[in-house]
mmCIF file of N, CA and C in Angstrom:
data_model
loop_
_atom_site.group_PDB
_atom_site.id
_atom_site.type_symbol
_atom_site.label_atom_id
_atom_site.label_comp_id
_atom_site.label_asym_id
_atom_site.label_seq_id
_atom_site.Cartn_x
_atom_site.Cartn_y
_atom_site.Cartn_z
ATOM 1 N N UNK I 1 -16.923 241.763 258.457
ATOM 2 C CA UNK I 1 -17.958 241.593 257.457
ATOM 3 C C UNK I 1 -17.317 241.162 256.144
ATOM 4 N N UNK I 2 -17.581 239.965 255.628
ATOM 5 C CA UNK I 2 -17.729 239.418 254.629
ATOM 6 C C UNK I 2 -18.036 239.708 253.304
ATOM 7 N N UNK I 3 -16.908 240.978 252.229
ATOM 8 C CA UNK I 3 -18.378 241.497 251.537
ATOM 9 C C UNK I 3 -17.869 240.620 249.905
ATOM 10 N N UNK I 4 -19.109 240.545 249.326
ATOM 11 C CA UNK I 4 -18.845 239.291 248.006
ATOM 12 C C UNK I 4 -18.738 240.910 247.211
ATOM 13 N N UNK I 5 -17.737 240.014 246.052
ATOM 14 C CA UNK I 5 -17.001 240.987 245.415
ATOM 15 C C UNK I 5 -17.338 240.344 243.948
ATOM 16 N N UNK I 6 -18.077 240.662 242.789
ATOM 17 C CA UNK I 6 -18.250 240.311 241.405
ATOM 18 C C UNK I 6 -17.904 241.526 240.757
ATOM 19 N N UNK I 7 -16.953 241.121 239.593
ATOM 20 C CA UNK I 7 -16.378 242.418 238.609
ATOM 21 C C UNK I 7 -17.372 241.653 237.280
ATOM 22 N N UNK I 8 -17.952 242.747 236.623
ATOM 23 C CA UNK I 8 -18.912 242.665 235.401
ATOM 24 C C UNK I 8 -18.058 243.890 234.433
ATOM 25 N N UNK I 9 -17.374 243.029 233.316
ATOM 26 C CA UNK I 9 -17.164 243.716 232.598
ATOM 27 C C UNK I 9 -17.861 244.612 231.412
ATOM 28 N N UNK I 10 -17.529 246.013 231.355
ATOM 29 C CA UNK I 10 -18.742 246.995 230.532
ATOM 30 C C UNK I 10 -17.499 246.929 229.266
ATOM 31 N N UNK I 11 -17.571 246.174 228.211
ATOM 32 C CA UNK I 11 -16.455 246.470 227.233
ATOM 33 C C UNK I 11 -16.242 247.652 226.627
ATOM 34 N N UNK I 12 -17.758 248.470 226.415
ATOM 35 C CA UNK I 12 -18.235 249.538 225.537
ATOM 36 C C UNK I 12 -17.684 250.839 226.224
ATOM 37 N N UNK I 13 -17.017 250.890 227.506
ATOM 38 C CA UNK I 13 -16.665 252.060 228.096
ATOM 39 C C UNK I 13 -15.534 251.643 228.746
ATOM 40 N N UNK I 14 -14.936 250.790 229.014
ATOM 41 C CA UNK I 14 -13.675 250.101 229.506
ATOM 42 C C UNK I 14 -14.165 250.417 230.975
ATOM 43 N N UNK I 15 -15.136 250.160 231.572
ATOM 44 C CA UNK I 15 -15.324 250.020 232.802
ATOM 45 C C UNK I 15 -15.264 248.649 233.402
ATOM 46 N N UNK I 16 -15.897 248.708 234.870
ATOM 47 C CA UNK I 16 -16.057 247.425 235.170
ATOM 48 C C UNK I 16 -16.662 247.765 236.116
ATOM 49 N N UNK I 17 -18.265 246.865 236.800
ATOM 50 C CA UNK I 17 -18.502 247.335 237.751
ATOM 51 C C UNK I 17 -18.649 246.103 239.007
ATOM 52 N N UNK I 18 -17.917 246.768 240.388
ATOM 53 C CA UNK I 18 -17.957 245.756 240.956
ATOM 54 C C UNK I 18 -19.372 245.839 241.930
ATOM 55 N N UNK I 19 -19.777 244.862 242.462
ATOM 56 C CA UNK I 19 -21.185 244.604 243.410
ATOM 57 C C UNK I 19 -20.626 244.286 244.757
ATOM 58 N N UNK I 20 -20.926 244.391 245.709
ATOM 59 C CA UNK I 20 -20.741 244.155 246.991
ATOM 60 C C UNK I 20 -22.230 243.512 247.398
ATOM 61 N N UNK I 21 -22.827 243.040 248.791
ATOM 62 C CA UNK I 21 -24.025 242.999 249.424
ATOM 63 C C UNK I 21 -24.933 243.999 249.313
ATOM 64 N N UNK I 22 -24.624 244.981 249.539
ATOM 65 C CA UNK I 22 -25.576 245.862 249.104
ATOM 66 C C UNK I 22 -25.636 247.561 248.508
ATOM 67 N N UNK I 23 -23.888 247.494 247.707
ATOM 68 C CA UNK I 23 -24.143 248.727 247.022
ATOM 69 C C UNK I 23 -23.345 248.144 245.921
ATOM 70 N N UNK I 24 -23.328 249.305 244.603
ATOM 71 C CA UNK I 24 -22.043 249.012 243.875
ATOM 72 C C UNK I 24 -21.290 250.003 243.492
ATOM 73 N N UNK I 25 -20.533 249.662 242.700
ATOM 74 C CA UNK I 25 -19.823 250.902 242.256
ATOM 75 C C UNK I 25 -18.786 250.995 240.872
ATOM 76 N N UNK I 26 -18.787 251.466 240.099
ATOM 77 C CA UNK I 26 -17.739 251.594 239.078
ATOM 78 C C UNK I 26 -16.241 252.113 239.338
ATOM 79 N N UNK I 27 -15.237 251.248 238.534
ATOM 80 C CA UNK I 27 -14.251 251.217 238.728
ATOM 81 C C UNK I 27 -13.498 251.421 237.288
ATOM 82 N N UNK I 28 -12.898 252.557 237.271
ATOM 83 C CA UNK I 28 -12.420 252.915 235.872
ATOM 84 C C UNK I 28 -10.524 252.851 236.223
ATOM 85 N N UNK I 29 -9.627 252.494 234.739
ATOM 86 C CA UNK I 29 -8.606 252.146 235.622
ATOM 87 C C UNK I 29 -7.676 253.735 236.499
ATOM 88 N N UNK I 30 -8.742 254.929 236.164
ATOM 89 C CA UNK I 30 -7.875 256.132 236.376
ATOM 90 C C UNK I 30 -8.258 256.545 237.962
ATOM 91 N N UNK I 31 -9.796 256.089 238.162
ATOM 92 C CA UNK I 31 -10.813 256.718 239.512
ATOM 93 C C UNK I 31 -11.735 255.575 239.495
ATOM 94 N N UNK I 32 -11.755 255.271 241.012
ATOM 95 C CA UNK I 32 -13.131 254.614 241.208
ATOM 96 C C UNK I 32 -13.985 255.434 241.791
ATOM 97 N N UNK I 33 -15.239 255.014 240.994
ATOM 98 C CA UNK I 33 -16.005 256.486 241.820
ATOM 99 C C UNK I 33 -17.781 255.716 242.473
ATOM 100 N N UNK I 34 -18.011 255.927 243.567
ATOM 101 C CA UNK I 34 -19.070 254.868 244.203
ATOM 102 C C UNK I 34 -20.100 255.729 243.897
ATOM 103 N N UNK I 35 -21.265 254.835 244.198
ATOM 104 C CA UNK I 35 -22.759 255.070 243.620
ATOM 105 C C UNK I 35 -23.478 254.483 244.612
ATOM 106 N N UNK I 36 -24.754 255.441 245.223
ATOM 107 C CA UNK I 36 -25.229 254.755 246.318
ATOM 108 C C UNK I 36 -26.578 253.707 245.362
ATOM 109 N N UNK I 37 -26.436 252.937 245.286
ATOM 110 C CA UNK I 37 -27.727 252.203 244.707
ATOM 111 C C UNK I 37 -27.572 250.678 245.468
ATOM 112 N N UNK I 38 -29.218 250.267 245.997
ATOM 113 C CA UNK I 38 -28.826 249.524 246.832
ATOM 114 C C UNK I 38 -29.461 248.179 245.440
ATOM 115 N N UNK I 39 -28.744 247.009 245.670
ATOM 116 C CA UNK I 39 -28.554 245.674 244.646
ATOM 117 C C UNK I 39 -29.839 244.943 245.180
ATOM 118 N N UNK I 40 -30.842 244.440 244.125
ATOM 119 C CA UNK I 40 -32.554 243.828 244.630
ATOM 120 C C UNK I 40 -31.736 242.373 245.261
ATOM 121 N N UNK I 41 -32.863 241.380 245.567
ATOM 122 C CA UNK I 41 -32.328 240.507 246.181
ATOM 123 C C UNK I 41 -31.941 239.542 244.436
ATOM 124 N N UNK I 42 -32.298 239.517 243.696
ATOM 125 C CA UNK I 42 -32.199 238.834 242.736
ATOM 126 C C UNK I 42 -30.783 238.837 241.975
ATOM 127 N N UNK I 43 -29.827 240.162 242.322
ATOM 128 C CA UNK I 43 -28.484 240.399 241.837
ATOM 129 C C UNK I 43 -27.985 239.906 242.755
ATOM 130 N N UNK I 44 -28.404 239.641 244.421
ATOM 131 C CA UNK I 44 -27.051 239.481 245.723
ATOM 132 C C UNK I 44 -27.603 237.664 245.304
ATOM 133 N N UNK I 45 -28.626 237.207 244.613
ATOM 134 C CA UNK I 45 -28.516 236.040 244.887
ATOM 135 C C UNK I 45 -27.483 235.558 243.723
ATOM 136 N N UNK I 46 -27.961 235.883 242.515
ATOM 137 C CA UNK I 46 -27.190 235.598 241.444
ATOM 138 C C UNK I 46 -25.172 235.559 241.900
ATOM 139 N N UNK I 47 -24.973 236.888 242.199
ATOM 140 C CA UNK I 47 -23.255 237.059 243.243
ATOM 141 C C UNK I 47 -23.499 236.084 244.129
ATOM 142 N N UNK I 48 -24.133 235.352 244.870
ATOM 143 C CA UNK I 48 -23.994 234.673 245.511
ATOM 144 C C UNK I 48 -23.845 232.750 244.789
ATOM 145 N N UNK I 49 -24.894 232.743 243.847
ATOM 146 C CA UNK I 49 -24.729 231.524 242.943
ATOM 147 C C UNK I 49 -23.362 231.621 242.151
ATOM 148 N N UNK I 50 -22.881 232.685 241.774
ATOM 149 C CA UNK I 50 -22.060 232.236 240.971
ATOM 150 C C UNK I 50 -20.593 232.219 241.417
ATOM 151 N N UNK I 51 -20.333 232.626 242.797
ATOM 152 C CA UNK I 51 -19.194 232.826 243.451
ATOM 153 C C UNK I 51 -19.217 231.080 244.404
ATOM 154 N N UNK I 52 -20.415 230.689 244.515
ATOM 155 C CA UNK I 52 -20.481 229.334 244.978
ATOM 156 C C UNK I 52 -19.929 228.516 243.782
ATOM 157 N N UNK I 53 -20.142 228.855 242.595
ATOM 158 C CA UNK I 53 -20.214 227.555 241.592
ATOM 159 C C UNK I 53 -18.653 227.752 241.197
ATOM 160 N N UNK I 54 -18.105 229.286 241.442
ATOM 161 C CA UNK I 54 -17.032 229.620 240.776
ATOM 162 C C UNK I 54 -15.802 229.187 241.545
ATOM 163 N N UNK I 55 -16.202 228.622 242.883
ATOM 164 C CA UNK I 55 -15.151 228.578 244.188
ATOM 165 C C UNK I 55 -15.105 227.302 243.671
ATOM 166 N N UNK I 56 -15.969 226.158 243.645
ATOM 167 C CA UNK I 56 -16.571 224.792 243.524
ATOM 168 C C UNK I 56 -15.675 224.253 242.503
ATOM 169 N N UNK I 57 -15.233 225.117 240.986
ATOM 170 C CA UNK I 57 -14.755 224.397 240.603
ATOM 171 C C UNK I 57 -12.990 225.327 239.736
ATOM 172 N N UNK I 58 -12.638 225.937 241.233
ATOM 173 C CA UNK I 58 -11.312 226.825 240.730
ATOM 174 C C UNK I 58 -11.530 227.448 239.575
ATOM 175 N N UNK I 59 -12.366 228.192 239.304
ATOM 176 C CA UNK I 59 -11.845 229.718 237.873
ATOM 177 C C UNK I 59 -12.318 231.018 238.972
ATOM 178 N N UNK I 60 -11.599 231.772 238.646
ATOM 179 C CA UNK I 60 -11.525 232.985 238.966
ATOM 180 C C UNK I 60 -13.389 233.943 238.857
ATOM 181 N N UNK I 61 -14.215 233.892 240.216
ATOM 182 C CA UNK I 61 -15.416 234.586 240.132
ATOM 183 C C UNK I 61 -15.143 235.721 239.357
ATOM 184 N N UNK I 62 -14.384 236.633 239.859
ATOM 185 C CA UNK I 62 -14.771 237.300 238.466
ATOM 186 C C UNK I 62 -14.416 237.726 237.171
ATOM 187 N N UNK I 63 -13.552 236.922 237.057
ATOM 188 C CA UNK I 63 -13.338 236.418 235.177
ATOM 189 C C UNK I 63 -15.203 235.928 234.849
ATOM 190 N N UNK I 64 -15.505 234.584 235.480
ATOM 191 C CA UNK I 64 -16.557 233.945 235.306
ATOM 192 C C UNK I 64 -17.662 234.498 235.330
ATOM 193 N N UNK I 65 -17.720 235.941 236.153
ATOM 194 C CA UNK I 65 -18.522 236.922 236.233
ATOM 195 C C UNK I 65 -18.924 237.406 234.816
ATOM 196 N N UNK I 66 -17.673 237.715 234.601
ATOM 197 C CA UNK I 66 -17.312 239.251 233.376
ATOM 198 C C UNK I 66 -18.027 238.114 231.641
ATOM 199 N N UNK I 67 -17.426 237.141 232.051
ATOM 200 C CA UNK I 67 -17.920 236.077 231.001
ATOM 201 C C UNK I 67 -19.447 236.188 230.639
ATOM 202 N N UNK I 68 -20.092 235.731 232.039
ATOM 203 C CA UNK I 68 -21.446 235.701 231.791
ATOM 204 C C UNK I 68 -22.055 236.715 231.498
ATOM 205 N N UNK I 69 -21.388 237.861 232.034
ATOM 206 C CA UNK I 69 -22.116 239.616 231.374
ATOM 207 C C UNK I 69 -22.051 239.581 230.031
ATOM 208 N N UNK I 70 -20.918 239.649 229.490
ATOM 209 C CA UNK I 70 -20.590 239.263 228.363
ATOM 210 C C UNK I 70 -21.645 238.479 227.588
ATOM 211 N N UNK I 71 -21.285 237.190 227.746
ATOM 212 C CA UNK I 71 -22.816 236.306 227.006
ATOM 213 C C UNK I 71 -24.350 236.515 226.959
ATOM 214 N N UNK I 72 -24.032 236.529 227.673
ATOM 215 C CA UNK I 72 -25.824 236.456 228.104
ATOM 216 C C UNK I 72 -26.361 237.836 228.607
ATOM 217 N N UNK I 73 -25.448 239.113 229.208
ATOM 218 C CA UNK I 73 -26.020 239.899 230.271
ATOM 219 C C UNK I 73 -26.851 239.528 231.345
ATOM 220 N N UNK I 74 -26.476 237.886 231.991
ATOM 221 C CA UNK I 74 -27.164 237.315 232.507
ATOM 222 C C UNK I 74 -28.570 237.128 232.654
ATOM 223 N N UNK I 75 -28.693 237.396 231.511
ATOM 224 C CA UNK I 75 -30.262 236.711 230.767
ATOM 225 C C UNK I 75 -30.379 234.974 231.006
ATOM 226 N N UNK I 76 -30.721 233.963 232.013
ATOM 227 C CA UNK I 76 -30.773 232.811 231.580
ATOM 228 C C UNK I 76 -31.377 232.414 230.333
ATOM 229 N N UNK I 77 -32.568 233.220 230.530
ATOM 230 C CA UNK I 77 -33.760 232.110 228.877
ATOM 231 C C UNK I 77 -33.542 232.799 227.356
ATOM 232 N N UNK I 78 -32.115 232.867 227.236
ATOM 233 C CA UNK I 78 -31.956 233.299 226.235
ATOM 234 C C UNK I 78 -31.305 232.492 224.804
ATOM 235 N N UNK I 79 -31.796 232.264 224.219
ATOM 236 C CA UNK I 79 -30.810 231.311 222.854
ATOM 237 C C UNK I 79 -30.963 232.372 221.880
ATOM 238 N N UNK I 80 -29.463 232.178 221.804
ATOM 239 C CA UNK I 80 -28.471 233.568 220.614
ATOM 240 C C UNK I 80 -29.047 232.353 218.960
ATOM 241 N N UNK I 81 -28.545 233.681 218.059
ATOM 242 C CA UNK I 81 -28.961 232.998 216.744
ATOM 243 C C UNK I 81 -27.837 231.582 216.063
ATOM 244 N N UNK I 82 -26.858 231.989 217.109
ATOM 245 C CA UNK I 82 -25.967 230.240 216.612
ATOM 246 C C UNK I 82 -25.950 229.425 217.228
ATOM 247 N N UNK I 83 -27.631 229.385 218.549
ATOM 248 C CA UNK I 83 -27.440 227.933 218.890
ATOM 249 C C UNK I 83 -26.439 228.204 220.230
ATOM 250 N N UNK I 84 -26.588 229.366 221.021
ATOM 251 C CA UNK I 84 -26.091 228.925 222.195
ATOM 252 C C UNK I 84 -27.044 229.531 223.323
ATOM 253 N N UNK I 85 -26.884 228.726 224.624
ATOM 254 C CA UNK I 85 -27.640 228.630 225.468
ATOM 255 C C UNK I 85 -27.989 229.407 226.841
ATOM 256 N N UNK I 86 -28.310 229.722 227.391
ATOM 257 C CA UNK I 86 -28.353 230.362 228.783
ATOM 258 C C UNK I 86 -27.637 231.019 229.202
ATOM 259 N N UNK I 87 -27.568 231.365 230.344
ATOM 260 C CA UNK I 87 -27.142 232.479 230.421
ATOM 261 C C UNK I 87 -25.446 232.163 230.637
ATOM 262 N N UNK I 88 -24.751 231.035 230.489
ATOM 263 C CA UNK I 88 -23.478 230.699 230.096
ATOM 264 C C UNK I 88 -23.073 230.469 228.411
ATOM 265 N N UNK I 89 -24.344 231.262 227.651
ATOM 266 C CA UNK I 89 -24.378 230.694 226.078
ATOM 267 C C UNK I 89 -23.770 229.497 225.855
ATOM 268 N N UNK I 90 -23.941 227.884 226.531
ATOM 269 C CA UNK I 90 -23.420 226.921 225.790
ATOM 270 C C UNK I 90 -23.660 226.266 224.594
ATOM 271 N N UNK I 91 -22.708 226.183 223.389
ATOM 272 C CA UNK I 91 -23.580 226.525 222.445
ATOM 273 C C UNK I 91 -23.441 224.994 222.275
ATOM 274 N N UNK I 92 -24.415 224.705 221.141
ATOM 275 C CA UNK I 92 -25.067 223.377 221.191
ATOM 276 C C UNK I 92 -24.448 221.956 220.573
ATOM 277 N N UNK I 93 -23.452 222.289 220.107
ATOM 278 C CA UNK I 93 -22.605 221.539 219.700
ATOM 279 C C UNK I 93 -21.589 221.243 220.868
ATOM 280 N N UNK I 94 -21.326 222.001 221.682
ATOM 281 C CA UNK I 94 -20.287 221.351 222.860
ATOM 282 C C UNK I 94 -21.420 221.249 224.074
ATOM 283 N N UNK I 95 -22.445 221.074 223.607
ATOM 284 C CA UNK I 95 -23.584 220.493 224.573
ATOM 285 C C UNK I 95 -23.745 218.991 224.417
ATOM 286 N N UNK I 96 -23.865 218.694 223.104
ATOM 287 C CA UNK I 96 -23.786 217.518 222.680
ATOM 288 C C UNK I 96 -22.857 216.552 223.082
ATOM 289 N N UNK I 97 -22.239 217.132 223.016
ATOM 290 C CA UNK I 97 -20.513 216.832 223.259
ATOM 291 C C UNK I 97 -20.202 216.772 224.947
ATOM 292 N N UNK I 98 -20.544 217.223 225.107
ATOM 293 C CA UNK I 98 -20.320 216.648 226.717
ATOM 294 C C UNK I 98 -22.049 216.416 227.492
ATOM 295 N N UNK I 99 -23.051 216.039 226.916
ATOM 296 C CA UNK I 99 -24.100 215.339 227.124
ATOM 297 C C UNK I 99 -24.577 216.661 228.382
ATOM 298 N N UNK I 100 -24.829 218.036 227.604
ATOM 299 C CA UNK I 100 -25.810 219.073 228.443
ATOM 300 C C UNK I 100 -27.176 218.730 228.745
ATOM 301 N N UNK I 101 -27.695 218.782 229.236
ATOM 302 C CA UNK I 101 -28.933 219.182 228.757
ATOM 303 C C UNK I 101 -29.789 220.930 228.385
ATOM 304 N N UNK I 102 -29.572 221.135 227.573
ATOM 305 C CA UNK I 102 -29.929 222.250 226.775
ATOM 306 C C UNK I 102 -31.208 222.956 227.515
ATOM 307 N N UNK I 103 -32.289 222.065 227.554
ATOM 308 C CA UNK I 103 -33.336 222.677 228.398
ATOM 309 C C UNK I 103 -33.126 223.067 229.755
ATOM 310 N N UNK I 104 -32.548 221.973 230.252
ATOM 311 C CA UNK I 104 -32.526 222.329 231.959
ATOM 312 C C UNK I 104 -31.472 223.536 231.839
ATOM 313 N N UNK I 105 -30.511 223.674 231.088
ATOM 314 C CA UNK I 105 -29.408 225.306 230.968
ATOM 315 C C UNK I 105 -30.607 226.033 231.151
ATOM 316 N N UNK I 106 -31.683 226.189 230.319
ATOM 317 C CA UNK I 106 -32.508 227.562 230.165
ATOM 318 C C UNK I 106 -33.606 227.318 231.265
ATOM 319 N N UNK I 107 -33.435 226.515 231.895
ATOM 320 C CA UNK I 107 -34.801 226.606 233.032
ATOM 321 C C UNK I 107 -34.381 226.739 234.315
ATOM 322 N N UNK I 108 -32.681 226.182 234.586
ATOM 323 C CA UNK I 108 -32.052 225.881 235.818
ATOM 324 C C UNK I 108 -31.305 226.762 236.061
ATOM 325 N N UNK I 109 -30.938 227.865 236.867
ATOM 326 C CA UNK I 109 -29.698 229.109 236.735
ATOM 327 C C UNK I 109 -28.374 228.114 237.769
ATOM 328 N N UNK I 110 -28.538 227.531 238.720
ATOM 329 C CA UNK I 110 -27.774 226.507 239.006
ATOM 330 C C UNK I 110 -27.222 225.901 238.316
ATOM 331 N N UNK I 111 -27.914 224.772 237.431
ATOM 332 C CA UNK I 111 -27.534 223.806 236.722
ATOM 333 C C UNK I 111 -26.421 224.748 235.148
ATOM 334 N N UNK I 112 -27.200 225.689 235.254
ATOM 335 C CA UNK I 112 -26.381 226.125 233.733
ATOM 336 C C UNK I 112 -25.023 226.637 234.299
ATOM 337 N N UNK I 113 -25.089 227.653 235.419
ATOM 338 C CA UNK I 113 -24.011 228.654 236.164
ATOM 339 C C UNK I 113 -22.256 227.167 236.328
ATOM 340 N N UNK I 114 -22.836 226.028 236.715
ATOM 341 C CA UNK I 114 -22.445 224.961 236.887
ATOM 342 C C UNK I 114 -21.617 224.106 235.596
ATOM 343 N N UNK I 115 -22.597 224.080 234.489
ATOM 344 C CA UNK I 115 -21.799 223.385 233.399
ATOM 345 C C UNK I 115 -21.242 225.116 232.563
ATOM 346 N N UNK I 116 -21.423 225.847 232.817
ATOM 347 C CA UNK I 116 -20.340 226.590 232.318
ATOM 348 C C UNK I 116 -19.184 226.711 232.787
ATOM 349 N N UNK I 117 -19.676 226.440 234.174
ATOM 350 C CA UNK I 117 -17.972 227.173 234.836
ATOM 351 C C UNK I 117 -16.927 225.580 234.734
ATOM 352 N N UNK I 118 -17.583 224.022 234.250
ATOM 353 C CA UNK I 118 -17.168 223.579 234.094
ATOM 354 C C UNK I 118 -16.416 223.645 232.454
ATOM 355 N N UNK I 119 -17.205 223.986 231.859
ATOM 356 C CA UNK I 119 -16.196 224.440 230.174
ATOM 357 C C UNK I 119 -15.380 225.208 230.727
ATOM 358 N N UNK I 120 -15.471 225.970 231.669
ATOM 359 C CA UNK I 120 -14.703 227.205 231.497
ATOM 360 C C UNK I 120 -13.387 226.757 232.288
ATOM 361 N N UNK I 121 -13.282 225.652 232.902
ATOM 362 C CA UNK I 121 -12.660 225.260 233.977
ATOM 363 C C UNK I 121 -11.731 224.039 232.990
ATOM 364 N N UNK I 122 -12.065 223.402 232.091
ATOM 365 C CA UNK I 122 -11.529 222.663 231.312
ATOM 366 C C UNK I 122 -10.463 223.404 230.274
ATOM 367 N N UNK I 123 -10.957 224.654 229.846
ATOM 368 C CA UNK I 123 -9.956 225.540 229.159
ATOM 369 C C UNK I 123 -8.962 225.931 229.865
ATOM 370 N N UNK I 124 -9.444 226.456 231.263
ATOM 371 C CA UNK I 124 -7.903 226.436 231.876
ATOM 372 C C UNK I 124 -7.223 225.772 232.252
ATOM 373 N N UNK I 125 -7.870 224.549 232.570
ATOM 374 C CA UNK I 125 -6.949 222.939 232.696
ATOM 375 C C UNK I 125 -5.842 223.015 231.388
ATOM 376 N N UNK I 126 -6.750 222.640 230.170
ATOM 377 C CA UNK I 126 -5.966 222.346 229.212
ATOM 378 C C UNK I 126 -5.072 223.787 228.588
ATOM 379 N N UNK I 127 -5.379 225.257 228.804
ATOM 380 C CA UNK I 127 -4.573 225.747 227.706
ATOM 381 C C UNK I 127 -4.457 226.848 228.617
ATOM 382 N N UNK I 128 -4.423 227.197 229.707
ATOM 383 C CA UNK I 128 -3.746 228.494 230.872
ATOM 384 C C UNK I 128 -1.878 227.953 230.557
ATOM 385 N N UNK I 129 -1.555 227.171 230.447
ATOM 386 C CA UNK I 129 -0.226 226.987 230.807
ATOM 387 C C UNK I 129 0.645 227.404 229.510
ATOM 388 N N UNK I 130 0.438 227.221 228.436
ATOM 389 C CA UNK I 130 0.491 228.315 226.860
ATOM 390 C C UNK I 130 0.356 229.300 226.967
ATOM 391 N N UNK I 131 -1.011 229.276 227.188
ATOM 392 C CA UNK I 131 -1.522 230.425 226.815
ATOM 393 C C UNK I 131 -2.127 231.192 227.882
ATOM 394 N N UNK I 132 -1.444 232.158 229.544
ATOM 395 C CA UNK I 132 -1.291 232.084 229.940
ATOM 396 C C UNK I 132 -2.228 233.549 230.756
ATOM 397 N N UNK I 133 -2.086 234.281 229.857
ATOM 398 C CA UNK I 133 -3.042 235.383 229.774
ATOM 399 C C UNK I 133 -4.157 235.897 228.515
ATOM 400 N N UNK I 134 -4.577 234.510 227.818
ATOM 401 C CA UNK I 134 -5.719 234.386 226.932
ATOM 402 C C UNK I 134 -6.391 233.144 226.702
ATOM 403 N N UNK I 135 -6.097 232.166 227.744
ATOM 404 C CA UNK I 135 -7.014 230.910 227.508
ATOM 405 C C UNK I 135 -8.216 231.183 227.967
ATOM 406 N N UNK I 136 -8.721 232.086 228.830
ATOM 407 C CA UNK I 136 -10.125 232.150 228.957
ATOM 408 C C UNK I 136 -11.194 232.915 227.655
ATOM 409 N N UNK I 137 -10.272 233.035 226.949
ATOM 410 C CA UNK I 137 -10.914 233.691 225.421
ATOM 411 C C UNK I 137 -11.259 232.317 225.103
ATOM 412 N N UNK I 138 -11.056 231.057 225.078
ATOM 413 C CA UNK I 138 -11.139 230.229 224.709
ATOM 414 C C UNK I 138 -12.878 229.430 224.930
ATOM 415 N N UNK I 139 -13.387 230.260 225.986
ATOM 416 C CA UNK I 139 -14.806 229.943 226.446
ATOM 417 C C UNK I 139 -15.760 230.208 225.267
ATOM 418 N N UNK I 140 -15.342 231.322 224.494
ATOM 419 C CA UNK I 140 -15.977 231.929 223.204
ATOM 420 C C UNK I 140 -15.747 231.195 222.237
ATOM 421 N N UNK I 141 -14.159 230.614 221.930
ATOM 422 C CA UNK I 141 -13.880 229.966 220.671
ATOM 423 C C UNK I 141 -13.787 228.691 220.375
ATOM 424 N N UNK I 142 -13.940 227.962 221.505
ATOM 425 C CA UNK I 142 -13.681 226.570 222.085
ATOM 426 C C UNK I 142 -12.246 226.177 221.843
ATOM 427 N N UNK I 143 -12.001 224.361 221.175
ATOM 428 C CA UNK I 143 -10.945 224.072 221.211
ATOM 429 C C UNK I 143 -10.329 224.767 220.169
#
């Protein structure tokens, strides 16, 4: 059995929780301790979209995971107050910039899950080899 594995980082408690098919569980770095709660179909699809998009274009699912918790709390229809977008917050100036479309981010969970993991995939092209254990901070700060 096959089980999909997404780490969602909790910054506020230094946790992290990982999802499987159909339970999850928290993982602290001293004890992991499991939780029977079974995941709706709307979280195994989401682990499932974003481990497709995340394989598709080499970054690490769950870095790309922990990212999108991070941004968005995987809220797609969400625009933050500086202008960034969905649930990959692309914000609108490097939308421009590489010709997003802004609407389809907030209407499409595909299409957005997709041009993020491509920013996110360009930072480690260009600046993993420097910067080697902090270029994915770079999704937040850009170039």
């Amino acid at each position: 059995m096959i089980i999909l594995l997404l780490l969602v980082s909790n910054l506020a408690y230094g946790q992290v929780l990982a999802f499987s098919e159909t339970n999850w569980f928290t993982v602290k770095p001293e004890s992991p301790v499991y939780h029977d709660k079974k995941l709706g179909k709307k979280e195994i699809l989401l682990a499932i979209e974003i481990t497709k998009v995340a394989t598709k274009y080499n970054v690490d699912r769950n870095l790309f995971s922990c990212i999108l918790k991070v941004e968005s709390g995987y809220r797609t229809n969400v625009v933050s107050q500086t202008s960034d977008y969905g649930i990959g917050q692309i914000n609108k100036r490097t939308a421009e910039s590489l010709s997003i479309n802004l609407q389809k981010v907030l209407s499409n969970r595909m299409y957005a899950l997709t041009e993020s993991a491509k920013i996110l995939k360009s930072y480690k092209d260009v600046f993993s080899e420097d910067e080697p254990t902090l270029w994915f901070c770079r999704y937040n700060i850009g170039y």
